[in-house]
Coordinates of C-alpha atoms in Angstrom, one line a residue:
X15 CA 102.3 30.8 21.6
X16 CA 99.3 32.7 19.1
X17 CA 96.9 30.6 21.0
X18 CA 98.2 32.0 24.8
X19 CA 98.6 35.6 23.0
X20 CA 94.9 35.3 21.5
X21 CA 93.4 34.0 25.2
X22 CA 95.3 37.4 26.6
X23 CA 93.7 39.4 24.1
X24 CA 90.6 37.9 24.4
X25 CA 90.3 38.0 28.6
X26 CA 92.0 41.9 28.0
X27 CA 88.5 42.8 26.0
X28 CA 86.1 41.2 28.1
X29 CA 87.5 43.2 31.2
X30 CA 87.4 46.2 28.9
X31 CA 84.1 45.6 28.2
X32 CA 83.1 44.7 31.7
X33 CA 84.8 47.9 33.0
X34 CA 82.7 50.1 30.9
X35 CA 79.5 48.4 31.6
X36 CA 80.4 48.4 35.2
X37 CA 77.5 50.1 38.0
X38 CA 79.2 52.7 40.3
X39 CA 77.1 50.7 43.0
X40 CA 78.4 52.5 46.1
X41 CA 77.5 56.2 45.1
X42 CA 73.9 55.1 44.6
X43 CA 74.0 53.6 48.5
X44 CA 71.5 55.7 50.6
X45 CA 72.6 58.9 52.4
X46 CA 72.7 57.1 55.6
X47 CA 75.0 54.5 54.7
X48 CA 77.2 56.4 53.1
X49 CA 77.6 58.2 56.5
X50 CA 78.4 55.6 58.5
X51 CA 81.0 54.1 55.9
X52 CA 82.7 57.7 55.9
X53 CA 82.7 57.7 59.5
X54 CA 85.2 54.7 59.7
X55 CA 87.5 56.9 58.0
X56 CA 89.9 59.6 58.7
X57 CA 88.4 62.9 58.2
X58 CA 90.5 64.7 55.8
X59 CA 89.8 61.1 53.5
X60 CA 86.8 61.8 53.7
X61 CA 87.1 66.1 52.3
X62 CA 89.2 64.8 49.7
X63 CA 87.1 62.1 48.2
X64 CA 84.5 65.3 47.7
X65 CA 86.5 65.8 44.6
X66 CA 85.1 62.8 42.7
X67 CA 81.6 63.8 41.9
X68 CA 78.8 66.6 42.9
X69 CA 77.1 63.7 45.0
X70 CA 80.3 63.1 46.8
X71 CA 80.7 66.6 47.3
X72 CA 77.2 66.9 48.7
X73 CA 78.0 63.9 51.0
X74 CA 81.0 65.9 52.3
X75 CA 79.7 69.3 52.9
X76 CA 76.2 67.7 54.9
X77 CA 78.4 64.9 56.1
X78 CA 77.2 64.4 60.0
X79 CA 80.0 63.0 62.2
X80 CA 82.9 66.1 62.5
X81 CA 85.8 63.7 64.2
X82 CA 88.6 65.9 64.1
X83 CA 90.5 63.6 66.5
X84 CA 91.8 61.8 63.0
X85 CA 93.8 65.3 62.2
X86 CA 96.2 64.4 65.2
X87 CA 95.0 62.1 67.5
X88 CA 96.3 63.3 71.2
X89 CA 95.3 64.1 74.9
X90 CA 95.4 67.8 76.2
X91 CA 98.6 68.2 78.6
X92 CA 97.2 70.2 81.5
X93 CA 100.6 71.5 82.1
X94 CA 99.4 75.0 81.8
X95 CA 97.3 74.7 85.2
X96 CA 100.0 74.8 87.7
X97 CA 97.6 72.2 90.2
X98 CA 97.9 69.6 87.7
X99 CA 101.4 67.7 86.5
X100 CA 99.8 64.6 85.2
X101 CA 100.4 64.8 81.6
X102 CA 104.0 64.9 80.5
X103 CA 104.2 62.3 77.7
X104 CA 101.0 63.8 76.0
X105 CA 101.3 64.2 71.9
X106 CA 101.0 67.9 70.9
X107 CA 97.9 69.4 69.7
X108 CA 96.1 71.1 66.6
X109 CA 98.6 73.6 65.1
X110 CA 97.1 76.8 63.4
X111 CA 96.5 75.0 60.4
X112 CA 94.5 72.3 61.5
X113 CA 92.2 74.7 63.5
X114 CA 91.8 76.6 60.0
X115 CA 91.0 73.6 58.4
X116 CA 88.3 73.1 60.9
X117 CA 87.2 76.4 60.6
X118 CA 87.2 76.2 56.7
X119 CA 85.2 73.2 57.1
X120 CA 82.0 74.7 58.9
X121 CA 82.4 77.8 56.5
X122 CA 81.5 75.5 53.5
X123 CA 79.1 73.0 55.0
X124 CA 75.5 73.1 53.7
X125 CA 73.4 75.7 56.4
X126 CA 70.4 73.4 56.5
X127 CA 72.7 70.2 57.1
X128 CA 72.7 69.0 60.7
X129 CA 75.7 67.8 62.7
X130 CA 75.4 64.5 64.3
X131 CA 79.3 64.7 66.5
X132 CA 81.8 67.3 66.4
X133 CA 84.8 66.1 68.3
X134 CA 88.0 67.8 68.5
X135 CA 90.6 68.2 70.9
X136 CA 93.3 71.4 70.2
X137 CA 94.8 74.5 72.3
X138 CA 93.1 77.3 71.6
X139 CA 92.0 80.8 72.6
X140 CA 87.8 81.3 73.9
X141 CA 86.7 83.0 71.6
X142 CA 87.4 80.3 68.7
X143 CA 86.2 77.8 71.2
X144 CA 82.8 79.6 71.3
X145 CA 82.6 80.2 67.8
X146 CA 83.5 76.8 67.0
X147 CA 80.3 76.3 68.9
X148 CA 78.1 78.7 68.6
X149 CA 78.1 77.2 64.9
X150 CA 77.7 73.7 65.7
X151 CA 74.9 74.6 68.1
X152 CA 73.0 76.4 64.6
X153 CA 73.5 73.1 62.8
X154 CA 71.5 71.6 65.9
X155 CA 74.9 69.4 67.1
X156 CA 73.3 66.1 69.3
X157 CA 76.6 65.0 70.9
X158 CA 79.8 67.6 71.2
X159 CA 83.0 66.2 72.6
X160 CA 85.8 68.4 73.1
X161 CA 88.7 68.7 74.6
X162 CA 90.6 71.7 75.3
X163 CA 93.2 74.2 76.7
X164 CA 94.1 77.3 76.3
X165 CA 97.3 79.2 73.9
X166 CA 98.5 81.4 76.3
X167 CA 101.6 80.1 78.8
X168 CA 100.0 81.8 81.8
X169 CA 97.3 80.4 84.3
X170 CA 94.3 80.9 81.9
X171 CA 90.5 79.2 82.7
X172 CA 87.9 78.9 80.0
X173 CA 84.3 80.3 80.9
X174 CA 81.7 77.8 79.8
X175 CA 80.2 78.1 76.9
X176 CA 76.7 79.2 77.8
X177 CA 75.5 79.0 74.1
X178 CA 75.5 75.0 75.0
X179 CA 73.0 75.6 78.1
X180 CA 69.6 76.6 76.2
X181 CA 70.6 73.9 73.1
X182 CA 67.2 71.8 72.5
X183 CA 69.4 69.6 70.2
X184 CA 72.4 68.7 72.3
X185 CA 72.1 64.9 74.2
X186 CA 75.8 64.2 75.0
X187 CA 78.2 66.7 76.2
X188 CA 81.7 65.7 77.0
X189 CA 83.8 68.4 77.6
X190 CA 87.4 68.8 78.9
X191 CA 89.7 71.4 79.8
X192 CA 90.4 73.8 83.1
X193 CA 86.9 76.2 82.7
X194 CA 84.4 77.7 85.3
X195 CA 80.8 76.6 85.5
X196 CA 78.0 79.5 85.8
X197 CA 75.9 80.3 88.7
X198 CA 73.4 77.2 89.5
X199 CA 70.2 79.1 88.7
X200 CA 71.4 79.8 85.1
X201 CA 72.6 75.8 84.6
X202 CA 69.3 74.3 86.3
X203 CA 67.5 76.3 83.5
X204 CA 68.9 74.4 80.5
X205 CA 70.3 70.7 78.8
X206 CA 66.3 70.0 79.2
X207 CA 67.6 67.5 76.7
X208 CA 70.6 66.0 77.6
X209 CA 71.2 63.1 78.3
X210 CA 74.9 62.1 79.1
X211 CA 77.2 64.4 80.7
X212 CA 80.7 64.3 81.0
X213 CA 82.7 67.3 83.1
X214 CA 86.6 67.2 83.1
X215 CA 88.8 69.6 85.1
X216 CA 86.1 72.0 86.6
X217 CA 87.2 74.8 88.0
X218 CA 84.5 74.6 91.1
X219 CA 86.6 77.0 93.7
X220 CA 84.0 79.9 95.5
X221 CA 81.1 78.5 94.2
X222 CA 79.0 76.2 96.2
X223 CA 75.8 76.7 95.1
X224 CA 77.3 74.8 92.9
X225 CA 77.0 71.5 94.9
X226 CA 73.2 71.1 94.3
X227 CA 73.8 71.6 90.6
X228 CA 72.3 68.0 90.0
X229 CA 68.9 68.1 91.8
X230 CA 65.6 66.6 90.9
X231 CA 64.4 69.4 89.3
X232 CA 67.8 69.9 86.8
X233 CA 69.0 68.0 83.9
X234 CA 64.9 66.3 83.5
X235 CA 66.8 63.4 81.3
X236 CA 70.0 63.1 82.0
X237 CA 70.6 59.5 82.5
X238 CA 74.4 59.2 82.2
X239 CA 76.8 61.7 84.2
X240 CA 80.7 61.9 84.8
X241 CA 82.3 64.2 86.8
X242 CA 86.4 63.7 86.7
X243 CA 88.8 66.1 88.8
X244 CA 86.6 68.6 90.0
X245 CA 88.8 71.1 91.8
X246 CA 87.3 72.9 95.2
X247 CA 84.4 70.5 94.9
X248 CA 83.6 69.9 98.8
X249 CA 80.1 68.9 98.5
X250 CA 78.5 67.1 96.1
X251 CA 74.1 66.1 96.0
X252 CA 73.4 64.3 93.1
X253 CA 69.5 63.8 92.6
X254 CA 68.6 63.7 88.9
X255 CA 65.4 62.0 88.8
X256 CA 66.5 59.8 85.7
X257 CA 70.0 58.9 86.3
X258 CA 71.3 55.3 85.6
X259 CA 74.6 55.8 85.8
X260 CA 76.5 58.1 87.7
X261 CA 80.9 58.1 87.8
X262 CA 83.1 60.3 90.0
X263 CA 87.2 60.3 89.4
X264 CA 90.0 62.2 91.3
X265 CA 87.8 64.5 93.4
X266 CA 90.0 64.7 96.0
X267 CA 88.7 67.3 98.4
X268 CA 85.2 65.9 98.7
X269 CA 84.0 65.3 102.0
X270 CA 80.4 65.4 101.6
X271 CA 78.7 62.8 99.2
X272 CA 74.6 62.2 98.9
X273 CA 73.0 60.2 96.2
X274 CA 69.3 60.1 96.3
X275 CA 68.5 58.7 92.8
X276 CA 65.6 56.4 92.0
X277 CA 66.9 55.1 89.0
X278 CA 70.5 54.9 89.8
X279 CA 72.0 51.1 88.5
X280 CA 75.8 52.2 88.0
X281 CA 77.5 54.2 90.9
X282 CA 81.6 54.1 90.2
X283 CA 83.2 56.3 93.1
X284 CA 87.5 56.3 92.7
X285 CA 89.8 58.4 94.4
X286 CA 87.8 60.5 96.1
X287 CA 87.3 62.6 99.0
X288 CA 89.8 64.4 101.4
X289 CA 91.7 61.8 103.7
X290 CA 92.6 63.9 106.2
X291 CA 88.7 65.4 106.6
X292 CA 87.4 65.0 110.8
X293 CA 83.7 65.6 109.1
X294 CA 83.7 63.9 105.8
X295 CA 80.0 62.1 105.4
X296 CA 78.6 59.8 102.7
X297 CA 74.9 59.0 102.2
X298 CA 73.2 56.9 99.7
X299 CA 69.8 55.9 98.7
X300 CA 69.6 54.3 95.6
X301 CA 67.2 51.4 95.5
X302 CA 67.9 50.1 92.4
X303 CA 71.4 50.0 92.6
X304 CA 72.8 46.7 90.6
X305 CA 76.5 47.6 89.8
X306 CA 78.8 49.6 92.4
X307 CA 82.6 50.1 92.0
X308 CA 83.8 51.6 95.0
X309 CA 87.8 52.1 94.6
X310 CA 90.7 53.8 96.3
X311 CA 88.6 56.6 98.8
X312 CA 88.9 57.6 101.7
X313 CA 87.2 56.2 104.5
X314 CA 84.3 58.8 105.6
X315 CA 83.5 59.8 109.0
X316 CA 80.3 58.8 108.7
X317 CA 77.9 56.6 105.8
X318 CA 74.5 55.9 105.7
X319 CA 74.2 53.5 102.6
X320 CA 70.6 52.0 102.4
X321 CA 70.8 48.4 100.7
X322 CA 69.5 47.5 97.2
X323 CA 67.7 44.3 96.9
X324 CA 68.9 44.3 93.4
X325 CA 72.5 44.8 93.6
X326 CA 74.3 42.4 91.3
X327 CA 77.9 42.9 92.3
X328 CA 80.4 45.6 94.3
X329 CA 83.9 46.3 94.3
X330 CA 85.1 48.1 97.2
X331 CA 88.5 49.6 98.0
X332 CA 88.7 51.6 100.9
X333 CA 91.9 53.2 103.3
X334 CA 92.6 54.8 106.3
X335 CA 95.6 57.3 106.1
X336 CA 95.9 58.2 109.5
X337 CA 95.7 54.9 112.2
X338 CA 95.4 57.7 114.8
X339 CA 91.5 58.7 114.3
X340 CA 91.2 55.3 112.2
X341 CA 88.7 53.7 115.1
X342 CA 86.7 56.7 115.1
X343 CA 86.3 55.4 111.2
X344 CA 85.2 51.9 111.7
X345 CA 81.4 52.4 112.3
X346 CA 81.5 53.9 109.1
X347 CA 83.3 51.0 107.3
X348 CA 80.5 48.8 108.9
X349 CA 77.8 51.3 107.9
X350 CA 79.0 51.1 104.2
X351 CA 79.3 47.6 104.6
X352 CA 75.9 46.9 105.5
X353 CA 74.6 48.7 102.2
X354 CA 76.1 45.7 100.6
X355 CA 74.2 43.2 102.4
X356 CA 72.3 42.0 98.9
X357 CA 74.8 41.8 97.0
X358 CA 75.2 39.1 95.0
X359 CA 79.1 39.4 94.1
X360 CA 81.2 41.1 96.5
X361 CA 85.0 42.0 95.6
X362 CA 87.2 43.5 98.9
X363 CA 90.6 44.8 97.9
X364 CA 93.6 44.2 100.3
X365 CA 93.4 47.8 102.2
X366 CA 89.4 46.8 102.9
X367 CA 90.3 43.8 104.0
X368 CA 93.1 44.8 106.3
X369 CA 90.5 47.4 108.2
X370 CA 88.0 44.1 108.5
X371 CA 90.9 42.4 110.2
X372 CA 92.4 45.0 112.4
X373 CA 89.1 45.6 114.3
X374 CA 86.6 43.8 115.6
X375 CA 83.6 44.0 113.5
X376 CA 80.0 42.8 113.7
X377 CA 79.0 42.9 109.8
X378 CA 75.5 42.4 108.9
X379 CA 74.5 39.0 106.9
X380 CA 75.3 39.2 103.1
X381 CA 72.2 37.1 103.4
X382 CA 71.9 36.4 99.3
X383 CA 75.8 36.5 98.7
X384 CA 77.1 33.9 96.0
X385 CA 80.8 35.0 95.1
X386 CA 83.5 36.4 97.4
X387 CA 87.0 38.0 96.2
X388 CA 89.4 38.8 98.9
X389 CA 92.8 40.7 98.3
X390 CA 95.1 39.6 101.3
X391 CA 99.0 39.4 102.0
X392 CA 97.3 36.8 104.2
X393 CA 99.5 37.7 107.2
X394 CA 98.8 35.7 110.6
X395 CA 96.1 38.8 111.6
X396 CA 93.7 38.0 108.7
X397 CA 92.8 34.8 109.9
X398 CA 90.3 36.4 112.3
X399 CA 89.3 38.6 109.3
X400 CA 88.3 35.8 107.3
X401 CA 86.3 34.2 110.0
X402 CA 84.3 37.1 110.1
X403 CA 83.6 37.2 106.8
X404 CA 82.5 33.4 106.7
X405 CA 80.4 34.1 109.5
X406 CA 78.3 37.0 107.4
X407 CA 78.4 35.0 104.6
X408 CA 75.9 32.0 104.9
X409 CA 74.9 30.9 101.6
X410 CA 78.3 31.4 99.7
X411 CA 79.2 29.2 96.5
X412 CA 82.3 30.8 95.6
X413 CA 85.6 32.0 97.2
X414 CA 88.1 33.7 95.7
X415 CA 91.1 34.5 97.5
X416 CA 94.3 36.2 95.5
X417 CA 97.2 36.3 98.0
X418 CA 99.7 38.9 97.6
X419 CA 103.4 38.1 97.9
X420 CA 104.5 40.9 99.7
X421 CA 108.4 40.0 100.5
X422 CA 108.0 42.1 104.1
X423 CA 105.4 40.1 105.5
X424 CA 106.9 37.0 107.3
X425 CA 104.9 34.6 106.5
X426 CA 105.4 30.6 108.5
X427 CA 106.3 27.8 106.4
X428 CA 104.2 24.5 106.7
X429 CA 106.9 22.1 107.6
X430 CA 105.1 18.9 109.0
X431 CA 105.1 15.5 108.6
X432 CA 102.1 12.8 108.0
X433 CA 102.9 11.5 111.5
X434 CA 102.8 14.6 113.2
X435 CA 99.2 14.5 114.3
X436 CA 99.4 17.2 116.4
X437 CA 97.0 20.4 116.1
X438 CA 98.9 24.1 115.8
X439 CA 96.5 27.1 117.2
X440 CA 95.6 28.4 113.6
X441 CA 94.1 25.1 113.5
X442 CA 92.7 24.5 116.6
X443 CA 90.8 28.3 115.9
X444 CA 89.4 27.3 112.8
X445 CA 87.8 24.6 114.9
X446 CA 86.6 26.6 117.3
X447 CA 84.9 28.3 114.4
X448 CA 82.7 25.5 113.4
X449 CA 79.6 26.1 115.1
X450 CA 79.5 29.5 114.0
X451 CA 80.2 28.9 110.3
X452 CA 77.7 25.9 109.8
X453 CA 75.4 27.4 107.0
X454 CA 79.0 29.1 105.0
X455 CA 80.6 25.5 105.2
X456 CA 77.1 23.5 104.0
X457 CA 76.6 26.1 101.4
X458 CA 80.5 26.1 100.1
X459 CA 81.1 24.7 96.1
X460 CA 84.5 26.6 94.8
X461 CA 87.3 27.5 96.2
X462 CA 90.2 29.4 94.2
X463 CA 93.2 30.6 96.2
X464 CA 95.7 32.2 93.4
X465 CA 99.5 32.8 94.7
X466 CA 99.6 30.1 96.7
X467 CA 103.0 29.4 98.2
X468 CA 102.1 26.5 100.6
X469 CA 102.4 28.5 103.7
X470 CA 101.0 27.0 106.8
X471 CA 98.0 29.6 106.8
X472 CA 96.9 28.8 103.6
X473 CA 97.5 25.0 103.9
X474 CA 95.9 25.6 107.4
X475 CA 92.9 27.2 105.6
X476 CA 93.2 24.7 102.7
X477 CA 93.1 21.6 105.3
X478 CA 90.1 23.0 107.1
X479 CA 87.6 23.7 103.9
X480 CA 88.3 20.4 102.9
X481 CA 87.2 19.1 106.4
X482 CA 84.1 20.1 107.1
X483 CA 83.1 22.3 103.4
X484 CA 79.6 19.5 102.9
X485 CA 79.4 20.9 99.7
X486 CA 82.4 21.3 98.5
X487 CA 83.2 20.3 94.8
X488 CA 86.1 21.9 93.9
X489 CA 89.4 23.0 95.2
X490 CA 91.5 25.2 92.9
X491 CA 95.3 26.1 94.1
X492 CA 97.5 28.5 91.6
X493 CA 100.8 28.4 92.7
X494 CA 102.3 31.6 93.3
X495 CA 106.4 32.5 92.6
X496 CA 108.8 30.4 94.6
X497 CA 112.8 29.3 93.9
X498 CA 113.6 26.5 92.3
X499 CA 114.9 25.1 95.8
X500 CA 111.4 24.9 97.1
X501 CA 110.3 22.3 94.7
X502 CA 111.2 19.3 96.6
X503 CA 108.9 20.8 99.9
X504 CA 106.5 22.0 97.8
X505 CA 105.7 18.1 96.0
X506 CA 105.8 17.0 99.3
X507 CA 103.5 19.5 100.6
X508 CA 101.1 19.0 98.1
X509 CA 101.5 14.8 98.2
X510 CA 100.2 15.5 102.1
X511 CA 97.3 17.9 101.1
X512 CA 96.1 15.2 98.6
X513 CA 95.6 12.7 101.8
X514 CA 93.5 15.0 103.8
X515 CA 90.2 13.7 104.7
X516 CA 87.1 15.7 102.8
X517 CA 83.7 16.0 104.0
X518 CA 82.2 15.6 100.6
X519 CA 83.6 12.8 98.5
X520 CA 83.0 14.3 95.6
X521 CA 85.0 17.0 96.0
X522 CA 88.6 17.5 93.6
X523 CA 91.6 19.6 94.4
X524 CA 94.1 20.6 91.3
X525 CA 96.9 22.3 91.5
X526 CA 97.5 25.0 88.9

């Protein structure tokens, strides 16, 4: 027992010892690494670890990166502008006494000390909001992100803060909350050196001069821009001589669009423009266009879309509200259509698809196409939709079709036996086809239909590829929801599709 009581003694010292001798090694890190371990933590961590040392305290009053998100992480509700009721689940913001600890906070910091971020999101009145950053401007702030609304109850709109305009410091702006823009002549003048902007709830009403904010002569570096539920925003040119990457959400009374951007690889358009517009118009000239996400908008009345030889992949989601000037529409579809004609992934979403179908369309060649997705209830009337597709798509590898299960579309079983040899008029079309979809079927390799319920359509369409697809190496079916009922037909089914005849012998079917 003295020997065990001795070793504790003995282990007890040498900690002691080592304790004492011990190097404080990560108050002698550099400045700049100190920074960004602090920034990994919440702010009001990092003001109370200030107290340990003078160096600590140094850290904390020219500490760079102001996140004041960490007070009480939340989302503005915009349930104070009566045009908005998007937000009721939102968490509550700053009270009084987080705002003063913010305030307290730039009071003490070190007037020579830049700030690198100062994010914050809190109901407030103007005049805080502009002091707030009038004094982050002085410390020469490079990104601000803020999100705010005001503390009265009544319809209330900020002004923008014009202090932000002439900052030579400021490169990313993000800024949120119902507020007016100046006049155009006094917003071309400054952000000479920003270059990401990001514009939430704009109040944009009696002020189009506004439209041609974003010329080639404004915002010389911006290269990133946002724009997200621009109210009264009708008209919209966008020509920033360096922008890569322009995104526009929930402007839903656009009905006039033109990019003419140089640089422009990223374009991301959703739910935009008025649907019930008789002279809504897009235009687009962006050469270097590689990535396009085009989702949920209104079909225009008119699109001039010139193509990019370097577009890598599109996504498009288009809708007609109204069927009754729908076919005025469809030149327009076909115009957009044809700026996608080098694309080299192409993604249509059911709605798209349905428009393709529903009229008769003569779509230019997507002549360097590689991958098609297609969202279909794959009713009887897409089957001419697909063909056409096929048909502009010679030198396909992949196809992707995801089949929705809509319960309202009737959709015929296929219920035939190996001896019934006999050739139904789905079948006898796709035939017909041949000739016309020679270079799709020699160029073929994947084929991926997912919600598969071994409907004669898709078996149809199955039976064909298999035929006469040359290439063909795989076949991939992902069964979609059935009843336990159907399992019996469905082996069966499946036992017949394994016995068609395939042009390639390589090729593999699997059942997922």
């Amino acid at each position: 027992m003295g020997t065990r009581s001795l070793k504790r003694k003995n282990i007890a010292q040498i900690l002691d010892n080592e304790a004492k001798s011990a190097i404080d090694r990560i108050t002698d890190l550099p400045d700049a690494v100190l920074y960004h371990i602090l920034f990994l933590l919440p702010i009001k961590c990092v003001a109370q670890m200030s107290i340990l040392s003078k160096r600590w305290k140094f850290l904390w009053y020219t500490f760079p990166d102001l996140d004041f998100t960490t007070l009480n992480p939340f989302e503005i509700s915009s349930k104070n502008l009566k045009f908005m009721n998007y937000d009721k689940h939102r968490n509550h913001p700053l009270d009084t006494a987080q705002m003063d600890f913010i305030t307290q906070v730039f009071s003490i910091r070190d007037k020579h000390s830049d700030i690198r971020v100062l994010c914050f999101r809190a109901r407030l009145s103007f005049s805080r909001l502009n002091s707030l950053i009038r004094s982050a401007i002085r410390h020469n702030v490079k990104e601000l992100d803020i999100e705010v609304t005001t503390s009265v109850t009544t319809d209330d709109y900020f002004n923008f803060p014009r202090c932000v305009i002439g900052s030579e410091s400021l490169r990313v702006l993000k800024l949120k909350s119902g507020f007016r823009l100046p006049p155009s002549s006094i917003m071309r003048d400054g952000f000479q050196s920003l270059h990401t902007l990001s514009l939430s709830l704009v109040i944009l009403y009696n002020q189009p001069n506004l439209s041609d904010l974003f010329s080639e002569s404004s915002f010389p570096l911006l290269k990133k821009l946002h724009l997200d539920m621009c109210f009264g925003l009708k008209y919209l040119h966008v020509g920033c001589r360096g922008l890569e990457d322009l995104s526009l959400e929930k402007c839903f009374q656009l009905q006039g669009l033109d990019i003419s951007c140089a640089k422009l690889a990223k374009l991301r358009v959703t739910s935009c423009f008025d649907a019930y517009s008789k002279k809504s118009w897009v235009r687009i000239n962006a050469p270097k266009l590689e990535h396009l996400f085009w989702q949920f908008n209104a079909v225009s009345d008119t699109t001039i879309f010139e193509p990019s030889n370097l577009l890598r992949e599109a996504y498009v989601g288009l809708f007609i509200l109204n069927r009754a000037n729908g076919m005025g529409k469809v030149q327009s579809v076909n115009g957009f259509l044809s700026g996608l004609s080098h694309a080299g992934s192409l993604i249509l979403e059911s709605q798209t698809f349905e428009i393709l179908s529903n009229n008769n369309f003569n779509i230019q060649p997507f002549c360097t196409l590689k991958s098609l997705e297609l969202h279909t209830g794959f009713k009887k009337s897409n089957v001419q939709g697909l063909a056409c597709l096929f048909r502009s798509s010679p030198t396909l590898h992949t196809l992707i079709l995801k089949i929705t299960n809509d319960r309202k579309i009737e959709r015929k079983q296929w219920n035939r036996d190996l001896w019934d040899m006999s050739s139904t008029e789905e079948e006898q079309y796709w035939e017909s086809q041949i000739p016309t979809l020679m270079s799709f079927l020699q160029h073929l390799r994947l084929v991926k239909i997912h919600g598969f319920l071994d409907c004669e359509n898709e078996v149809t369409l199955a039976k064909f590829l298999l035929k006469h697809g040359k290439a063909l190496e795989e076949m991939t079916l992902c069964a979609g929801d059935c009843n336990d009922r159907d399992t019996l037909r469905r082996q069966k089914i499946r036992s017949q599709m394994m016995g068609f005849s395939s042009a390639c012998s390589n090729a593999k079917v699997a059942f997922q």
